[in-house]
mmCIF file of C-alpha atoms in Angstrom:
data_model
loop_
_atom_site.group_PDB
_atom_site.id
_atom_site.type_symbol
_atom_site.label_atom_id
_atom_site.label_comp_id
_atom_site.label_asym_id
_atom_site.label_seq_id
_atom_site.Cartn_x
_atom_site.Cartn_y
_atom_site.Cartn_z
ATOM 1 C CA SER E 276 2.570 121.439 164.827
ATOM 2 C CA ARG E 277 5.878 119.490 164.794
ATOM 3 C CA ARG E 278 5.509 118.739 161.043
ATOM 4 C CA LEU E 279 4.710 122.375 160.343
ATOM 5 C CA TYR E 280 7.785 123.435 162.322
ATOM 6 C CA LYS E 281 10.015 121.070 160.275
ATOM 7 C CA LEU E 282 8.499 122.341 157.009
ATOM 8 C CA ARG E 283 9.228 125.932 157.927
ATOM 9 C CA ASN E 284 12.806 125.013 158.853
ATOM 10 C CA TYR E 285 13.219 123.405 155.404
ATOM 11 C CA GLN E 286 11.850 126.525 153.732
ATOM 12 C CA ARG E 287 14.250 128.746 155.686
ATOM 13 C CA ALA E 288 17.174 126.488 154.744
ATOM 14 C CA ILE E 289 16.286 126.705 151.047
ATOM 15 C CA VAL E 290 15.997 130.487 151.171
ATOM 16 C CA ILE E 291 19.355 130.797 152.989
ATOM 17 C CA TYR E 292 21.021 128.469 150.443
ATOM 18 C CA TRP E 293 19.591 130.462 147.544
ATOM 19 C CA ARG E 294 20.788 133.788 148.995
ATOM 20 C CA ASN E 295 24.287 132.499 149.742
ATOM 21 C CA ASN E 296 24.761 130.918 146.307
ATOM 22 C CA TYR E 297 22.726 133.346 144.183
ATOM 23 C CA HIS E 298 25.656 134.747 142.185
ATOM 24 C CA CYS E 299 27.095 131.281 141.536
ATOM 25 C CA ILE E 300 23.745 129.981 140.268
ATOM 26 C CA MET E 301 23.252 133.021 138.020
ATOM 27 C CA ALA E 302 26.741 132.609 136.552
ATOM 28 C CA ILE E 303 26.161 128.927 135.760
ATOM 29 C CA ARG E 304 22.784 129.729 134.224
ATOM 30 C CA ALA E 305 24.177 132.489 132.005
ATOM 31 C CA SER E 306 27.099 130.321 130.876
ATOM 32 C CA LEU E 307 24.781 127.455 130.009
ATOM 33 C CA LEU E 308 22.511 129.790 128.091
ATOM 34 C CA ARG E 309 25.315 131.351 126.058
ATOM 35 C CA SER E 310 26.915 128.031 125.135
ATOM 36 C CA THR E 311 23.568 126.499 124.173
ATOM 37 C CA GLN E 312 22.565 129.523 122.111
ATOM 38 C CA PHE E 313 25.924 129.573 120.314
ATOM 39 C CA TYR E 314 25.747 125.872 119.415
ATOM 40 C CA PHE E 315 22.225 125.828 118.081
ATOM 41 C CA THR E 316 22.425 129.118 116.202
ATOM 42 C CA ARG E 317 25.755 128.197 114.596
ATOM 43 C CA SER E 318 24.906 124.586 113.751
ATOM 44 C CA ALA E 319 23.379 124.267 110.273
ATOM 45 C CA THR E 320 22.480 120.627 110.919
ATOM 46 C CA ALA E 321 20.616 121.047 114.201
ATOM 47 C CA ARG E 322 17.841 118.486 114.528
ATOM 48 C CA PRO E 323 14.309 119.485 115.613
ATOM 49 C CA SER E 324 14.786 117.609 118.903
ATOM 50 C CA GLN E 325 17.905 119.679 119.603
ATOM 51 C CA LEU E 326 16.025 122.892 118.972
ATOM 52 C CA ILE E 327 13.338 121.798 121.421
ATOM 53 C CA VAL E 328 16.067 121.211 124.040
ATOM 54 C CA PHE E 329 17.401 124.695 123.326
ATOM 55 C CA GLN E 330 13.945 126.164 123.823
ATOM 56 C CA ALA E 331 13.585 124.279 127.099
ATOM 57 C CA VAL E 332 16.986 125.507 128.373
ATOM 58 C CA ARG E 333 16.136 129.037 127.317
ATOM 59 C CA SER E 334 12.840 128.862 129.167
ATOM 60 C CA PHE E 335 14.513 127.479 132.299
ATOM 61 C CA THR E 336 17.210 130.118 132.361
ATOM 62 C CA CYS E 337 14.662 132.894 131.980
ATOM 63 C CA SER E 338 12.773 132.095 135.176
ATOM 64 C CA GLY E 339 13.403 134.494 138.023
ATOM 65 C CA ALA E 340 15.316 137.720 138.367
ATOM 66 C CA GLY E 341 18.198 138.522 136.087
ATOM 67 C CA CYS E 342 16.564 136.934 133.019
ATOM 68 C CA LEU E 343 18.501 137.551 129.818
ATOM 69 C CA TRP E 344 15.278 137.327 127.744
ATOM 70 C CA LYS E 345 12.589 138.888 129.887
ATOM 71 C CA ASP E 346 9.964 138.658 127.140
ATOM 72 C CA ALA E 347 10.383 134.894 126.558
ATOM 73 C CA PRO E 348 7.675 132.807 128.295
ATOM 74 C CA HIS E 349 7.626 129.020 128.529
ATOM 75 C CA PHE E 350 8.387 127.496 125.115
ATOM 76 C CA ARG E 351 5.032 125.694 124.936
ATOM 77 C CA ARG E 352 3.164 128.989 125.248
ATOM 78 C CA SER E 353 5.610 131.236 123.447
ATOM 79 C CA THR E 354 4.248 133.616 120.834
ATOM 80 C CA VAL E 355 7.743 134.743 119.803
ATOM 81 C CA PRO E 356 8.816 132.880 116.604
ATOM 82 C CA HIS E 357 12.087 131.034 116.969
ATOM 83 C CA PRO E 358 14.839 132.265 114.626
ATOM 84 C CA LEU E 359 15.328 128.709 113.300
ATOM 85 C CA ALA E 360 11.622 127.884 113.008
ATOM 86 C CA GLU E 361 11.677 127.991 109.202
ATOM 87 C CA GLN E 362 14.636 125.611 109.008
ATOM 88 C CA VAL E 363 12.956 123.227 111.447
ATOM 89 C CA ASP E 364 9.798 123.199 109.322
ATOM 90 C CA GLN E 365 11.840 122.344 106.237
ATOM 91 C CA MET E 366 13.596 119.502 108.078
ATOM 92 C CA ILE E 367 10.292 118.057 109.304
ATOM 93 C CA HIS E 368 8.252 118.404 106.141
ATOM 94 C CA GLY E 369 11.031 118.161 103.550
ATOM 95 C CA SER E 370 11.690 115.119 101.391
ATOM 96 C CA TYR E 371 14.300 112.644 102.569
ATOM 97 C CA ASN E 372 13.913 110.180 99.694
ATOM 98 C CA LEU E 373 16.851 109.188 97.536
ATOM 99 C CA PRO E 374 16.985 110.631 94.002
ATOM 100 C CA HIS E 375 14.895 108.615 91.559
ATOM 101 C CA PRO E 376 13.651 109.031 87.977
ATOM 102 C CA ILE E 377 10.657 111.297 87.376
ATOM 103 C CA TRP E 378 8.841 110.069 84.290
ATOM 104 C CA THR E 379 7.127 112.108 81.588
ATOM 105 C CA LYS E 380 3.763 111.097 80.102
ATOM 106 C CA GLU E 381 5.451 109.964 76.900
ATOM 107 C CA GLU E 382 7.851 107.739 78.831
ATOM 108 C CA LEU E 383 5.054 106.244 80.903
ATOM 109 C CA GLU E 384 2.992 105.274 77.882
ATOM 110 C CA SER E 385 5.975 103.955 75.912
ATOM 111 C CA VAL E 386 6.941 101.181 78.364
ATOM 112 C CA GLU E 387 6.913 97.829 76.593
ATOM 113 C CA ILE E 388 7.166 94.189 77.618
ATOM 114 C CA THR E 389 10.645 93.040 76.665
ATOM 115 C CA HIS E 390 12.653 89.902 77.256
ATOM 116 C CA MET E 391 16.367 89.178 77.232
ATOM 117 C CA GLU E 392 17.017 85.720 75.905
ATOM 118 C CA PRO E 393 19.155 83.639 78.296
ATOM 119 C CA LYS E 394 22.439 82.662 76.660
ATOM 120 C CA THR E 395 24.740 81.282 79.321
ATOM 121 C CA LYS E 396 24.052 78.610 81.913
ATOM 122 C CA VAL E 397 23.824 81.277 84.608
ATOM 123 C CA ASP E 398 21.223 83.197 82.577
ATOM 124 C CA LYS E 399 19.151 80.068 81.999
ATOM 125 C CA LEU E 400 19.297 79.108 85.656
ATOM 126 C CA ALA E 401 18.114 82.581 86.675
ATOM 127 C CA TYR E 402 15.357 82.632 84.048
ATOM 128 C CA TYR E 403 13.866 79.251 84.889
ATOM 129 C CA ALA E 404 14.115 80.003 88.622
ATOM 130 C CA VAL E 405 12.000 83.124 88.117
ATOM 131 C CA ARG E 406 9.507 81.311 85.899
ATOM 132 C CA SER E 407 9.124 78.528 88.454
ATOM 133 C CA LEU E 408 8.631 80.923 91.355
ATOM 134 C CA ARG E 409 6.091 82.976 89.419
ATOM 135 C CA GLY E 410 4.122 79.907 88.392
ATOM 136 C CA MET E 411 3.906 78.651 91.956
ATOM 137 C CA PHE E 412 2.996 82.082 93.351
ATOM 138 C CA ASP E 413 0.327 82.721 90.699
ATOM 139 C CA LEU E 414 -1.268 79.383 91.504
ATOM 140 C CA PHE E 415 -0.991 79.814 95.277
ATOM 141 C CA SER E 416 -2.326 83.394 95.301
ATOM 142 C CA GLY E 417 -5.216 82.665 92.934
ATOM 143 C CA TYR E 418 -3.922 85.047 90.275
ATOM 144 C CA SER E 419 -3.994 82.369 87.564
ATOM 145 C CA TRP E 420 -7.632 81.514 88.250
ATOM 146 C CA GLY E 421 -8.614 85.158 88.612
ATOM 147 C CA LYS E 422 -6.976 86.016 85.313
ATOM 148 C CA LEU E 423 -8.663 83.047 83.626
ATOM 149 C CA PHE E 424 -12.180 83.789 84.886
ATOM 150 C CA GLY E 425 -11.856 87.588 85.071
ATOM 151 C CA SER E 426 -12.505 87.739 88.828
ATOM 152 C CA LEU E 427 -9.579 89.969 89.801
ATOM 153 C CA ASP E 428 -10.889 92.975 91.726
ATOM 154 C CA GLU E 429 -9.104 95.852 93.461
ATOM 155 C CA SER E 430 -8.726 93.964 96.735
ATOM 156 C CA LYS E 431 -7.057 90.964 95.061
ATOM 157 C CA TRP E 432 -4.766 93.235 93.073
ATOM 158 C CA LEU E 433 -3.703 95.085 96.224
ATOM 159 C CA ARG E 434 -3.034 91.827 98.037
ATOM 160 C CA ARG E 435 -0.804 90.688 95.183
ATOM 161 C CA ILE E 436 1.016 94.017 94.860
ATOM 162 C CA ILE E 437 1.677 94.304 98.595
ATOM 163 C CA PHE E 438 3.094 90.807 98.844
ATOM 164 C CA LEU E 439 5.284 91.128 95.751
ATOM 165 C CA GLU E 440 6.699 94.502 96.800
ATOM 166 C CA THR E 441 7.682 93.176 100.228
ATOM 167 C CA VAL E 442 9.881 90.693 98.355
ATOM 168 C CA ALA E 443 10.995 93.064 95.573
ATOM 169 C CA GLY E 444 12.544 95.464 98.090
ATOM 170 C CA VAL E 445 14.967 92.808 99.376
ATOM 171 C CA PRO E 446 17.489 92.318 96.484
ATOM 172 C CA GLY E 447 18.611 95.947 96.224
ATOM 173 C CA MET E 448 19.253 96.275 99.947
ATOM 174 C CA VAL E 449 21.003 92.901 100.239
ATOM 175 C CA ALA E 450 23.220 93.621 97.237
ATOM 176 C CA ALA E 451 24.076 97.112 98.504
ATOM 177 C CA MET E 452 24.889 95.804 101.996
ATOM 178 C CA THR E 453 27.026 92.979 100.603
ATOM 179 C CA ARG E 454 29.010 95.296 98.333
ATOM 180 C CA HIS E 455 29.379 97.834 101.132
ATOM 181 C CA LEU E 456 30.863 95.241 103.495
ATOM 182 C CA GLN E 457 33.025 93.890 100.686
ATOM 183 C CA SER E 458 34.379 97.369 100.017
ATOM 184 C CA LEU E 459 35.235 97.771 103.695
ATOM 185 C CA ARG E 460 36.749 94.305 103.991
ATOM 186 C CA LYS E 461 38.866 94.495 100.841
ATOM 187 C CA MET E 462 39.576 98.221 101.287
ATOM 188 C CA ARG E 463 38.752 99.197 97.737
ATOM 189 C CA ARG E 464 36.203 101.315 95.882
ATOM 190 C CA ASP E 465 32.743 100.100 94.927
ATOM 191 C CA HIS E 466 32.602 102.035 91.619
ATOM 192 C CA GLY E 467 29.148 103.492 92.246
ATOM 193 C CA TRP E 468 27.014 100.358 92.560
ATOM 194 C CA ILE E 469 25.852 100.861 96.146
ATOM 195 C CA HIS E 470 23.906 104.071 95.549
ATOM 196 C CA THR E 471 21.996 102.635 92.582
ATOM 197 C CA LEU E 472 21.099 99.493 94.536
ATOM 198 C CA LEU E 473 19.912 101.498 97.541
ATOM 199 C CA GLU E 474 17.820 103.681 95.240
ATOM 200 C CA GLU E 475 16.203 100.557 93.806
ATOM 201 C CA ALA E 476 15.443 99.159 97.269
ATOM 202 C CA GLU E 477 13.816 102.394 98.408
ATOM 203 C CA ASN E 478 11.856 102.688 95.182
ATOM 204 C CA GLU E 479 10.360 99.226 95.695
ATOM 205 C CA ARG E 480 9.533 100.140 99.283
ATOM 206 C CA MET E 481 7.677 103.231 98.085
ATOM 207 C CA HIS E 482 5.598 100.972 95.836
ATOM 208 C CA LEU E 483 4.684 99.025 98.957
ATOM 209 C CA LEU E 484 3.842 102.123 101.011
ATOM 210 C CA THR E 485 1.618 103.407 98.229
ATOM 211 C CA ALA E 486 -0.348 100.148 98.194
ATOM 212 C CA LEU E 487 -0.541 100.115 102.000
ATOM 213 C CA ASP E 488 -2.211 103.515 101.818
ATOM 214 C CA LEU E 489 -5.176 101.712 100.221
ATOM 215 C CA LYS E 490 -5.328 98.408 102.125
ATOM 216 C CA ALA E 491 -4.415 97.206 105.626
ATOM 217 C CA PRO E 492 -3.069 93.621 105.587
ATOM 218 C CA SER E 493 -4.437 91.036 108.007
ATOM 219 C CA LEU E 494 -2.411 89.305 110.708
ATOM 220 C CA PHE E 495 -2.190 86.092 108.665
ATOM 221 C CA PHE E 496 -0.942 88.065 105.661
ATOM 222 C CA ARG E 497 1.749 89.705 107.779
ATOM 223 C CA LEU E 498 2.901 86.314 109.060
ATOM 224 C CA CYS E 499 3.174 85.068 105.476
ATOM 225 C CA VAL E 500 5.244 88.138 104.584
ATOM 226 C CA ILE E 501 7.609 87.577 107.523
ATOM 227 C CA THR E 502 8.099 83.928 106.569
ATOM 228 C CA SER E 503 8.652 84.555 102.863
ATOM 229 C CA GLN E 504 10.936 87.516 103.490
ATOM 230 C CA GLY E 505 13.140 85.532 105.854
ATOM 231 C CA MET E 506 13.450 82.644 103.403
ATOM 232 C CA PHE E 507 14.052 84.854 100.367
ATOM 233 C CA LEU E 508 16.538 87.130 102.142
ATOM 234 C CA THR E 509 18.646 84.184 103.319
ATOM 235 C CA ALA E 510 18.629 82.491 99.911
ATOM 236 C CA PHE E 511 19.360 85.702 97.978
ATOM 237 C CA TRP E 512 22.188 86.743 100.293
ATOM 238 C CA ALA E 513 23.862 83.341 99.994
ATOM 239 C CA SER E 514 23.401 83.450 96.208
ATOM 240 C CA TYR E 515 24.861 86.952 95.979
ATOM 241 C CA LEU E 516 27.963 85.857 97.848
ATOM 242 C CA ALA E 517 28.361 82.990 95.380
ATOM 243 C CA SER E 518 27.434 84.743 92.117
ATOM 244 C CA PRO E 519 26.422 88.435 91.885
ATOM 245 C CA ARG E 520 25.931 87.946 88.141
ATOM 246 C CA PHE E 521 23.281 85.294 88.729
ATOM 247 C CA CYS E 522 21.451 87.473 91.261
ATOM 248 C CA HIS E 523 21.301 90.556 89.044
ATOM 249 C CA ARG E 524 20.118 88.445 86.116
ATOM 250 C CA PHE E 525 17.532 86.886 88.415
ATOM 251 C CA VAL E 526 16.261 90.340 89.414
ATOM 252 C CA GLY E 527 16.250 91.419 85.775
ATOM 253 C CA TYR E 528 13.955 88.528 84.845
ATOM 254 C CA LEU E 529 11.894 89.186 87.966
ATOM 255 C CA GLU E 530 11.354 92.771 86.821
ATOM 256 C CA GLU E 531 10.327 91.506 83.386
ATOM 257 C CA GLU E 532 7.508 89.609 85.096
ATOM 258 C CA ALA E 533 6.619 92.695 87.140
ATOM 259 C CA VAL E 534 6.233 94.754 83.964
ATOM 260 C CA LYS E 535 3.881 92.071 82.604
ATOM 261 C CA THR E 536 1.830 92.132 85.809
ATOM 262 C CA TYR E 537 1.422 95.909 85.919
ATOM 263 C CA THR E 538 0.656 96.017 82.192
ATOM 264 C CA HIS E 539 -2.174 93.567 82.816
ATOM 265 C CA CYS E 540 -3.371 95.767 85.689
ATOM 266 C CA ILE E 541 -3.493 98.805 83.402
ATOM 267 C CA GLU E 542 -5.446 96.786 80.837
ATOM 268 C CA CYS E 543 -7.957 95.829 83.540
ATOM 269 C CA ILE E 544 -8.419 99.508 84.432
ATOM 270 C CA ASP E 545 -8.893 100.476 80.789
ATOM 271 C CA ASP E 546 -11.430 97.732 79.995
ATOM 272 C CA GLY E 547 -13.585 98.580 83.039
ATOM 273 C CA SER E 548 -12.751 95.560 85.178
ATOM 274 C CA LEU E 549 -11.418 97.821 87.928
ATOM 275 C CA LYS E 550 -14.056 100.535 88.035
ATOM 276 C CA MET E 551 -13.077 101.795 91.472
ATOM 277 C CA TRP E 552 -9.471 102.445 90.447
ATOM 278 C CA ALA E 553 -10.589 104.021 87.184
ATOM 279 C CA ASN E 554 -12.275 106.794 89.212
ATOM 280 C CA MET E 555 -9.951 106.902 92.231
ATOM 281 C CA ALA E 556 -7.533 109.757 92.825
ATOM 282 C CA ALA E 557 -3.866 108.948 93.379
ATOM 283 C CA PRO E 558 -2.827 108.632 97.047
ATOM 284 C CA PRO E 559 -1.026 111.711 98.443
ATOM 285 C CA ILE E 560 2.153 109.712 99.096
ATOM 286 C CA ALA E 561 2.310 108.786 95.403
ATOM 287 C CA LYS E 562 1.736 112.376 94.263
ATOM 288 C CA LYS E 563 4.589 113.604 96.427
ATOM 289 C CA TYR E 564 7.070 110.861 95.590
ATOM 290 C CA TRP E 565 6.586 110.863 91.811
ATOM 291 C CA ASN E 566 5.667 114.567 91.494
ATOM 292 C CA LEU E 567 2.297 113.707 89.993
ATOM 293 C CA GLU E 568 -0.199 116.373 89.004
ATOM 294 C CA ASP E 569 -3.016 117.344 91.355
ATOM 295 C CA GLY E 570 -5.567 115.560 89.196
ATOM 296 C CA ALA E 571 -3.582 112.315 88.943
ATOM 297 C CA MET E 572 -5.595 109.099 89.150
ATOM 298 C CA MET E 573 -4.837 105.580 90.280
ATOM 299 C CA ARG E 574 -4.057 104.604 86.681
ATOM 300 C CA ASP E 575 -1.232 107.138 86.691
ATOM 301 C CA VAL E 576 0.186 105.516 89.821
ATOM 302 C CA ILE E 577 0.236 102.087 88.154
ATOM 303 C CA LEU E 578 1.917 103.658 85.124
ATOM 304 C CA VAL E 579 4.781 105.138 87.162
ATOM 305 C CA ILE E 580 5.235 101.897 89.103
ATOM 306 C CA ARG E 581 5.452 99.993 85.819
ATOM 307 C CA ALA E 582 8.013 102.496 84.528
ATOM 308 C CA ASP E 583 10.066 101.989 87.696
ATOM 309 C CA GLU E 584 9.987 98.221 87.212
ATOM 310 C CA ALA E 585 11.076 98.599 83.579
ATOM 311 C CA HIS E 586 13.966 100.765 84.742
ATOM 312 C CA HIS E 587 15.023 98.163 87.319
ATOM 313 C CA ARG E 588 14.790 95.538 84.584
ATOM 314 C CA MET E 589 17.256 97.434 82.425
ATOM 315 C CA VAL E 590 19.614 98.298 85.310
ATOM 316 C CA ASN E 591 19.897 94.747 86.658
ATOM 317 C CA HIS E 592 20.375 93.182 83.245
ATOM 318 C CA THR E 593 23.164 95.715 82.668
ATOM 319 C CA LEU E 594 24.810 95.057 86.034
ATOM 320 C CA SER E 595 24.687 91.332 85.325
ATOM 321 C CA THR E 596 26.350 91.771 81.933
ATOM 322 C CA ILE E 597 29.263 93.951 83.050
ATOM 323 C CA GLY E 598 31.902 92.825 85.528
ATOM 324 C CA SER E 599 31.429 93.252 89.261
ATOM 325 C CA THR E 600 34.487 95.520 89.365
ATOM 326 C CA ASP E 601 33.420 97.705 86.423
ATOM 327 C CA SER E 602 32.062 101.202 86.952
ATOM 328 C CA ASN E 603 28.305 101.565 87.306
ATOM 329 C CA PRO E 604 26.914 103.150 84.099
ATOM 330 C CA TYR E 605 23.976 104.572 86.105
ATOM 331 C CA ILE E 606 26.183 106.577 88.424
ATOM 332 C CA GLU E 607 24.147 109.804 88.223
ATOM 333 C CA PRO E 608 21.449 110.102 90.932
ATOM 334 C CA GLY E 609 18.023 109.412 89.478
ATOM 335 C CA GLN E 610 19.499 108.565 86.067
ATOM 336 C CA LYS E 611 17.041 107.007 83.612
#
């Protein structure tokens, strides 16, 4: 009975407090509602999380007497469409990728294996470094033996592609970060290099995500990726500080090898060695990123990846040839 008496006293105290401060509470609630509504309806860049907060505040301020929106139930059960619902849907489901080239069928089929002959000592150093790394990786990964005996299947190809793309996405980001910090430190313009390098890094990452849509790497594979990425990132960053020309030439020769690899993959699909990929539809992530047709197949995905690598080959050889303070000739977003 004593506990019940205390509970009733608490209830009476709450009721008395509410009655005495009713007008003050209503004024604060209305002010909060108006300021929140003004901000989120006027802001063209409101994030989805902010709109959810607005809905929650609106629901809270509509509980009880004096509600400004009497027909607005709790936001989780609301049947009234929000005025910004269409913009939120576009923000959630829209594309946030950087501009990148969209290839035609003629361009995809016309990609060729090319090679820039090394002329200077820097070019030769970059070329033989790439050749040495490729030889060791082909031997370590079993690609050389698989190519010799014709035992490369879809699983082995995916393992190779995933590993290579985890490394290929490093140079563009490291170079862009280095030039960005250099521009801040020296207080001068970058002349358009950063955007192209970031576009290259994201493009390589999309190659990786496309392959990951088909195969889940093992724990041991992930550990190998972490180790190789740490070693390569440190070495490439130190090299870029010393000689950006060497690094871009290195990437150019690296992309030459990538074009050779993907050309061999296409040949394997065409000669029937990869029967599963010959009849497999393109992953949805690839269709969206490269604007592929609804009936696109896995061969089409390899074609666009090869075209991307050929484009990176040309861009990095060009950036290595011109001076580091010259304007980027690929300044236009998604320029081919």
